[in-house]
PDB file of C-alpha atoms in Angstrom:
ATOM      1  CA  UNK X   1      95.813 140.285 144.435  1.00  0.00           C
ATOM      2  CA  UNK X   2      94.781 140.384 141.068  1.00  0.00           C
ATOM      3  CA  UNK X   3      91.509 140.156 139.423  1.00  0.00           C
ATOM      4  CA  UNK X   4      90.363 137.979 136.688  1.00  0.00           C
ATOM      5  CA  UNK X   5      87.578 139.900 134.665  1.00  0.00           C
ATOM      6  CA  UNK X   6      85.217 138.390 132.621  1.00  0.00           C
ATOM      7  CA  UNK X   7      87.428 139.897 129.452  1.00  0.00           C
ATOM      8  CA  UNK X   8      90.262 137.991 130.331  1.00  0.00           C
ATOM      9  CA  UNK X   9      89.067 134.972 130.720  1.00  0.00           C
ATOM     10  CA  UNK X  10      86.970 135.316 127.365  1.00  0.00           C
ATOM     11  CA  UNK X  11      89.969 135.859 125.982  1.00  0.00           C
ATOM     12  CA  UNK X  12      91.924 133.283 127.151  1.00  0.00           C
ATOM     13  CA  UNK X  13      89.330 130.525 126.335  1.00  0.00           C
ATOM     14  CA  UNK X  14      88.813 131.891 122.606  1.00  0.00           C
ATOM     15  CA  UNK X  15      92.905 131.364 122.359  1.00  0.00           C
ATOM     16  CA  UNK X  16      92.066 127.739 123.483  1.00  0.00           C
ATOM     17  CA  UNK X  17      89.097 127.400 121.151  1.00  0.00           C
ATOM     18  CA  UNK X  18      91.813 128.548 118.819  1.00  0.00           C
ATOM     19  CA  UNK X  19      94.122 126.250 119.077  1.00  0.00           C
ATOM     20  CA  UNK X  20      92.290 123.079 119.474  1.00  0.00           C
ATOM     21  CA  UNK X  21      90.484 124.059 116.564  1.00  0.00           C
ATOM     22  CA  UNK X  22      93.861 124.641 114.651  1.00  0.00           C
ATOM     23  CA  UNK X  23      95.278 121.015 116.209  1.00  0.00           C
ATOM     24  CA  UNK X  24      92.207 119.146 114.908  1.00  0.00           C
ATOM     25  CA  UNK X  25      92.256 120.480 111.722  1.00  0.00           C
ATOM     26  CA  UNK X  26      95.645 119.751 111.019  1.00  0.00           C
ATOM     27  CA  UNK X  27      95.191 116.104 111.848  1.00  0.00           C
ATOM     28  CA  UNK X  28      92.459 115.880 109.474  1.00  0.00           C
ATOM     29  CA  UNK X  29      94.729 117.357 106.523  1.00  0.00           C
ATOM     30  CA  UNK X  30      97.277 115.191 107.703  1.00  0.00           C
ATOM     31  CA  UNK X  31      95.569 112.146 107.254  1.00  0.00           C
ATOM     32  CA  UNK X  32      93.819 112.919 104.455  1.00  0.00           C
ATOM     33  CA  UNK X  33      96.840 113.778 102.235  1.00  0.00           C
ATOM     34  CA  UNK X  34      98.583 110.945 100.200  1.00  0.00           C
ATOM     35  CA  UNK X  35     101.677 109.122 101.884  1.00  0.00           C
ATOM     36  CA  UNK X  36     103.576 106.737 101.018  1.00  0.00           C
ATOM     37  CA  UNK X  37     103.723 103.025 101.569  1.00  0.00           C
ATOM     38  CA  UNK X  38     105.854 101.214  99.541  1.00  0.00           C
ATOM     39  CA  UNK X  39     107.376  97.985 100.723  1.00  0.00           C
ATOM     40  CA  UNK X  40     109.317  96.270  97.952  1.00  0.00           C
ATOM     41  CA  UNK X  41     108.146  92.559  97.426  1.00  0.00           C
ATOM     42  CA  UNK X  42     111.517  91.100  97.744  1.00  0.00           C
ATOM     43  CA  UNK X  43     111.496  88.268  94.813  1.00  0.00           C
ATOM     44  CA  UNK X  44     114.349  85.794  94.190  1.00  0.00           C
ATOM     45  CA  UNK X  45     115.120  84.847  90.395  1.00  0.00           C
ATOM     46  CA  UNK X  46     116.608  84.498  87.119  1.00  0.00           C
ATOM     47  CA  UNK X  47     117.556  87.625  84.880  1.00  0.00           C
ATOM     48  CA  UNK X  48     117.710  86.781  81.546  1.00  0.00           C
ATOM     49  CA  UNK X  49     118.004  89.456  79.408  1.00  0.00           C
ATOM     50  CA  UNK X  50     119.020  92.845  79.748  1.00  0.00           C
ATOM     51  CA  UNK X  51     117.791  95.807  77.499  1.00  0.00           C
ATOM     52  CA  UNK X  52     117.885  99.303  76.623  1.00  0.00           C
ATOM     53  CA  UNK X  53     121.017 100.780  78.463  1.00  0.00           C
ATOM     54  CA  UNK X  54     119.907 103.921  77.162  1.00  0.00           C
ATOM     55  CA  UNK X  55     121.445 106.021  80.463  1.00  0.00           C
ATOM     56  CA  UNK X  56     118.205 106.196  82.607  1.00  0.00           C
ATOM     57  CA  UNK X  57     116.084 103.068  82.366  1.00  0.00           C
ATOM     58  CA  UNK X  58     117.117  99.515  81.859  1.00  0.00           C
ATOM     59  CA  UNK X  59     114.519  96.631  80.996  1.00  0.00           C
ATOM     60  CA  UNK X  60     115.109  93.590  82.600  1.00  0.00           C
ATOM     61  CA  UNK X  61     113.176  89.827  81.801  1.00  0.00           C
ATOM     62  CA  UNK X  62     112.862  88.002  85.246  1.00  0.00           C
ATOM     63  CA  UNK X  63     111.599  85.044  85.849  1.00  0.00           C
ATOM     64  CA  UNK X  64     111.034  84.794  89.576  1.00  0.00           C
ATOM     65  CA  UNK X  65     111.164  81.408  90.802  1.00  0.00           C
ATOM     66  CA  UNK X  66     107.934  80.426  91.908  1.00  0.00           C
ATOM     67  CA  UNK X  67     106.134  82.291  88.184  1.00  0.00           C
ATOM     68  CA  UNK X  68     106.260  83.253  84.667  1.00  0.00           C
ATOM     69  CA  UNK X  69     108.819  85.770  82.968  1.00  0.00           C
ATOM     70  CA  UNK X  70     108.142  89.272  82.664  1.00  0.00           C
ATOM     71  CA  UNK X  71     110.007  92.567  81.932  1.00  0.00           C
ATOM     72  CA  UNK X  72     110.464  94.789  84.367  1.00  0.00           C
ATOM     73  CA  UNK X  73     112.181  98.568  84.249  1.00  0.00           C
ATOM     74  CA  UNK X  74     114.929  99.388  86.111  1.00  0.00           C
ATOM     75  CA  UNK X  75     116.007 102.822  87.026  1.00  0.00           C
ATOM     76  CA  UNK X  76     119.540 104.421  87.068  1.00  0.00           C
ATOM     77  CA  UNK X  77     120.782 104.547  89.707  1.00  0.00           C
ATOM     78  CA  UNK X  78     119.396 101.559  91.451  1.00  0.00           C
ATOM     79  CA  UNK X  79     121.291 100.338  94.876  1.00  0.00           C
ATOM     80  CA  UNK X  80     122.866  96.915  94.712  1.00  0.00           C
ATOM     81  CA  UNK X  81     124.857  94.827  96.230  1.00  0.00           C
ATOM     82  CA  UNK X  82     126.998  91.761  96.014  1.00  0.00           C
ATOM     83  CA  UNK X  83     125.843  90.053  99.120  1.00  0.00           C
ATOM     84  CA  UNK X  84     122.849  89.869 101.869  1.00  0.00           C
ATOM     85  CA  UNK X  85     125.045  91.834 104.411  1.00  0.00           C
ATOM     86  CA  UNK X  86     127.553  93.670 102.066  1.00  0.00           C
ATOM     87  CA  UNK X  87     127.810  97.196 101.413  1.00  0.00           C
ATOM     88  CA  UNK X  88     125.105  98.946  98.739  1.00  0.00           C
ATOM     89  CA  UNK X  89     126.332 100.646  95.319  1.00  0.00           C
ATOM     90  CA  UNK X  90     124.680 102.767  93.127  1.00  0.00           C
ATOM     91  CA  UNK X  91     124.585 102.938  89.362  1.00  0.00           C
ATOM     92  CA  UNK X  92     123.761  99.835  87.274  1.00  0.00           C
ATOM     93  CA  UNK X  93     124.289  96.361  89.014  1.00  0.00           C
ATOM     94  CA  UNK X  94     127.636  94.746  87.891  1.00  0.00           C
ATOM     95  CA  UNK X  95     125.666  91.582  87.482  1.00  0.00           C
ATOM     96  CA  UNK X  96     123.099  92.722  84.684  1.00  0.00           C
ATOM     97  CA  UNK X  97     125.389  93.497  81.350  1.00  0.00           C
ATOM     98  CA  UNK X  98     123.341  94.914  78.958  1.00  0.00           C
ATOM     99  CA  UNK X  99     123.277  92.716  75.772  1.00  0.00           C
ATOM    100  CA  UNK X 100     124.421  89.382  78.243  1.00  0.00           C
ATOM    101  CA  UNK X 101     122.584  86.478  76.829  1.00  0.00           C
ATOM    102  CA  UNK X 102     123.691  84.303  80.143  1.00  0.00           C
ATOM    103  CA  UNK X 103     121.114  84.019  82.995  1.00  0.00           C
ATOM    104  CA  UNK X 104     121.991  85.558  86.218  1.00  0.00           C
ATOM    105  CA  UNK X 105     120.628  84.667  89.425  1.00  0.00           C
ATOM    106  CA  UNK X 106     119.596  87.452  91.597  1.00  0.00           C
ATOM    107  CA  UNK X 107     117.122  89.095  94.616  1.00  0.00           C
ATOM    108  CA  UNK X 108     115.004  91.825  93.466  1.00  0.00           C
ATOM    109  CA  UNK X 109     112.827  94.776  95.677  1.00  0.00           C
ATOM    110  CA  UNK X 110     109.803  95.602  93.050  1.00  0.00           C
ATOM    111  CA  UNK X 111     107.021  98.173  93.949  1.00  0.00           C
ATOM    112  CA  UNK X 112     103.977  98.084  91.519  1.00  0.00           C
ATOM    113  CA  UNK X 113     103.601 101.623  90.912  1.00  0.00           C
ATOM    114  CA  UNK X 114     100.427 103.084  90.142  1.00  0.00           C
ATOM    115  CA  UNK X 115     101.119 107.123  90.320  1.00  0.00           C
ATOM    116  CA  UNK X 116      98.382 109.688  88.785  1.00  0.00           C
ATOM    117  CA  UNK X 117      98.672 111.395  85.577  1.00  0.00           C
ATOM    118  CA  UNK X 118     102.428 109.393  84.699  1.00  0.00           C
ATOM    119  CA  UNK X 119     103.605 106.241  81.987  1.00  0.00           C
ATOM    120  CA  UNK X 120     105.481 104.909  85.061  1.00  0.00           C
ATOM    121  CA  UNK X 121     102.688 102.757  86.190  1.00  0.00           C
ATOM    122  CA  UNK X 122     103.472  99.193  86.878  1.00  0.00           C
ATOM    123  CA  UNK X 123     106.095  96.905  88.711  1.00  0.00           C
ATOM    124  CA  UNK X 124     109.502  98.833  88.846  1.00  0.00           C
ATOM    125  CA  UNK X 125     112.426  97.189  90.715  1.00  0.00           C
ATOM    126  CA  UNK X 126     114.158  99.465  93.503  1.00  0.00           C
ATOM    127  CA  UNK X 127     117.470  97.138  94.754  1.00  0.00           C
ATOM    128  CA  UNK X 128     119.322  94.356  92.995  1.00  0.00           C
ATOM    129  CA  UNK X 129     120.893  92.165  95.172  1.00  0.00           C
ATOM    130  CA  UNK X 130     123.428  90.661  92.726  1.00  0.00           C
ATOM    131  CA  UNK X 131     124.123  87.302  95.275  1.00  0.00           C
ATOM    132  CA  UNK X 132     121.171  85.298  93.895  1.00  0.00           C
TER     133      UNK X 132
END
C-alpha cells in the first residue's frame, strides 16, 4: 500500500489553497467590472420630424404620448419593423423619411446613455417599431 508523506499532502493542500484563492479572486474581478444593463424603455408616440440623414445618425422629434417633444438620435442601422410580431429590418425605418413634414405614429426602445469619456450621452433610440 502506499504511503502518504507529509510532502504530499503539503502539496496537495497548497494546490487547493491555490485554486480557491484563484476562484475567489476571479469573482471579485468579475463583479467589479462594468456590465451592461440596458433595457430599452419601450415608448409609444408621434414622430414628427426627421433630420440629418447624413449616413450614420438620424435626429428624430418625438413626442411620446403621455409628455413633451424632444429630439432624439437615431443610429444607422437601427432594427425595425412593421408590426408587433413581424419580422425585424435593418437600415433606416421605412416609416421615418427624412425631410417628411407628416406625423407618424410609432413604438420606440430608447436607452439613456451615459458612457465615459464620449458626446453620445443621452437618450438614443435602439428599435423602431413602425406599427404605431
Amino acid at each position: 500500500m502506499a504511503r502518504v508523506s507529509d510532502l504530499d499532502l503539503l502539496q496537495r493542500g497548497r494546490r487547493y489553497l491555490v485554486g480557491a484563492v484563484m476562484v475567489v479572486i476571479g469573482g471579485v474581478v468579475g463583479y467589479a467590472l462594468p456590465r451592461s444593463t440596458a433595457q430599452p424603455a419601450t415608448q409609444p408616440g408621434t414622430v414628427t420630424a426627421v433630420r440629418g440623414d447624413n449616413g450614420t445618425v438620424t435626429s428624430i422629434v418625438f413626442k411620446p404620448r403621455n409628455g413633451t417633444a424632444q429630439t432624439l438620435r437615431l443610429g444607422n442601422p437601427t432594427p425595425w419593423r412593421t408590426s408587433s410580431g413581424g419580422p425585424w429590418h435593418t437600415g433606416r425605418p421605412a416609416c421615418l423619411d427624412p425631410g417628411s413634414a407628416k406625423p407618424v405614429l410609432v413604438t420606440l426602445g430608447v436607452v439613456d446613455l451615459d458612457s465615459a469619456g464620449t458626446p453620445a450621452n443621452g437618450p438614443m433610440v435602439v428599435w423602431v417599431g413602425c406599427y404605431g
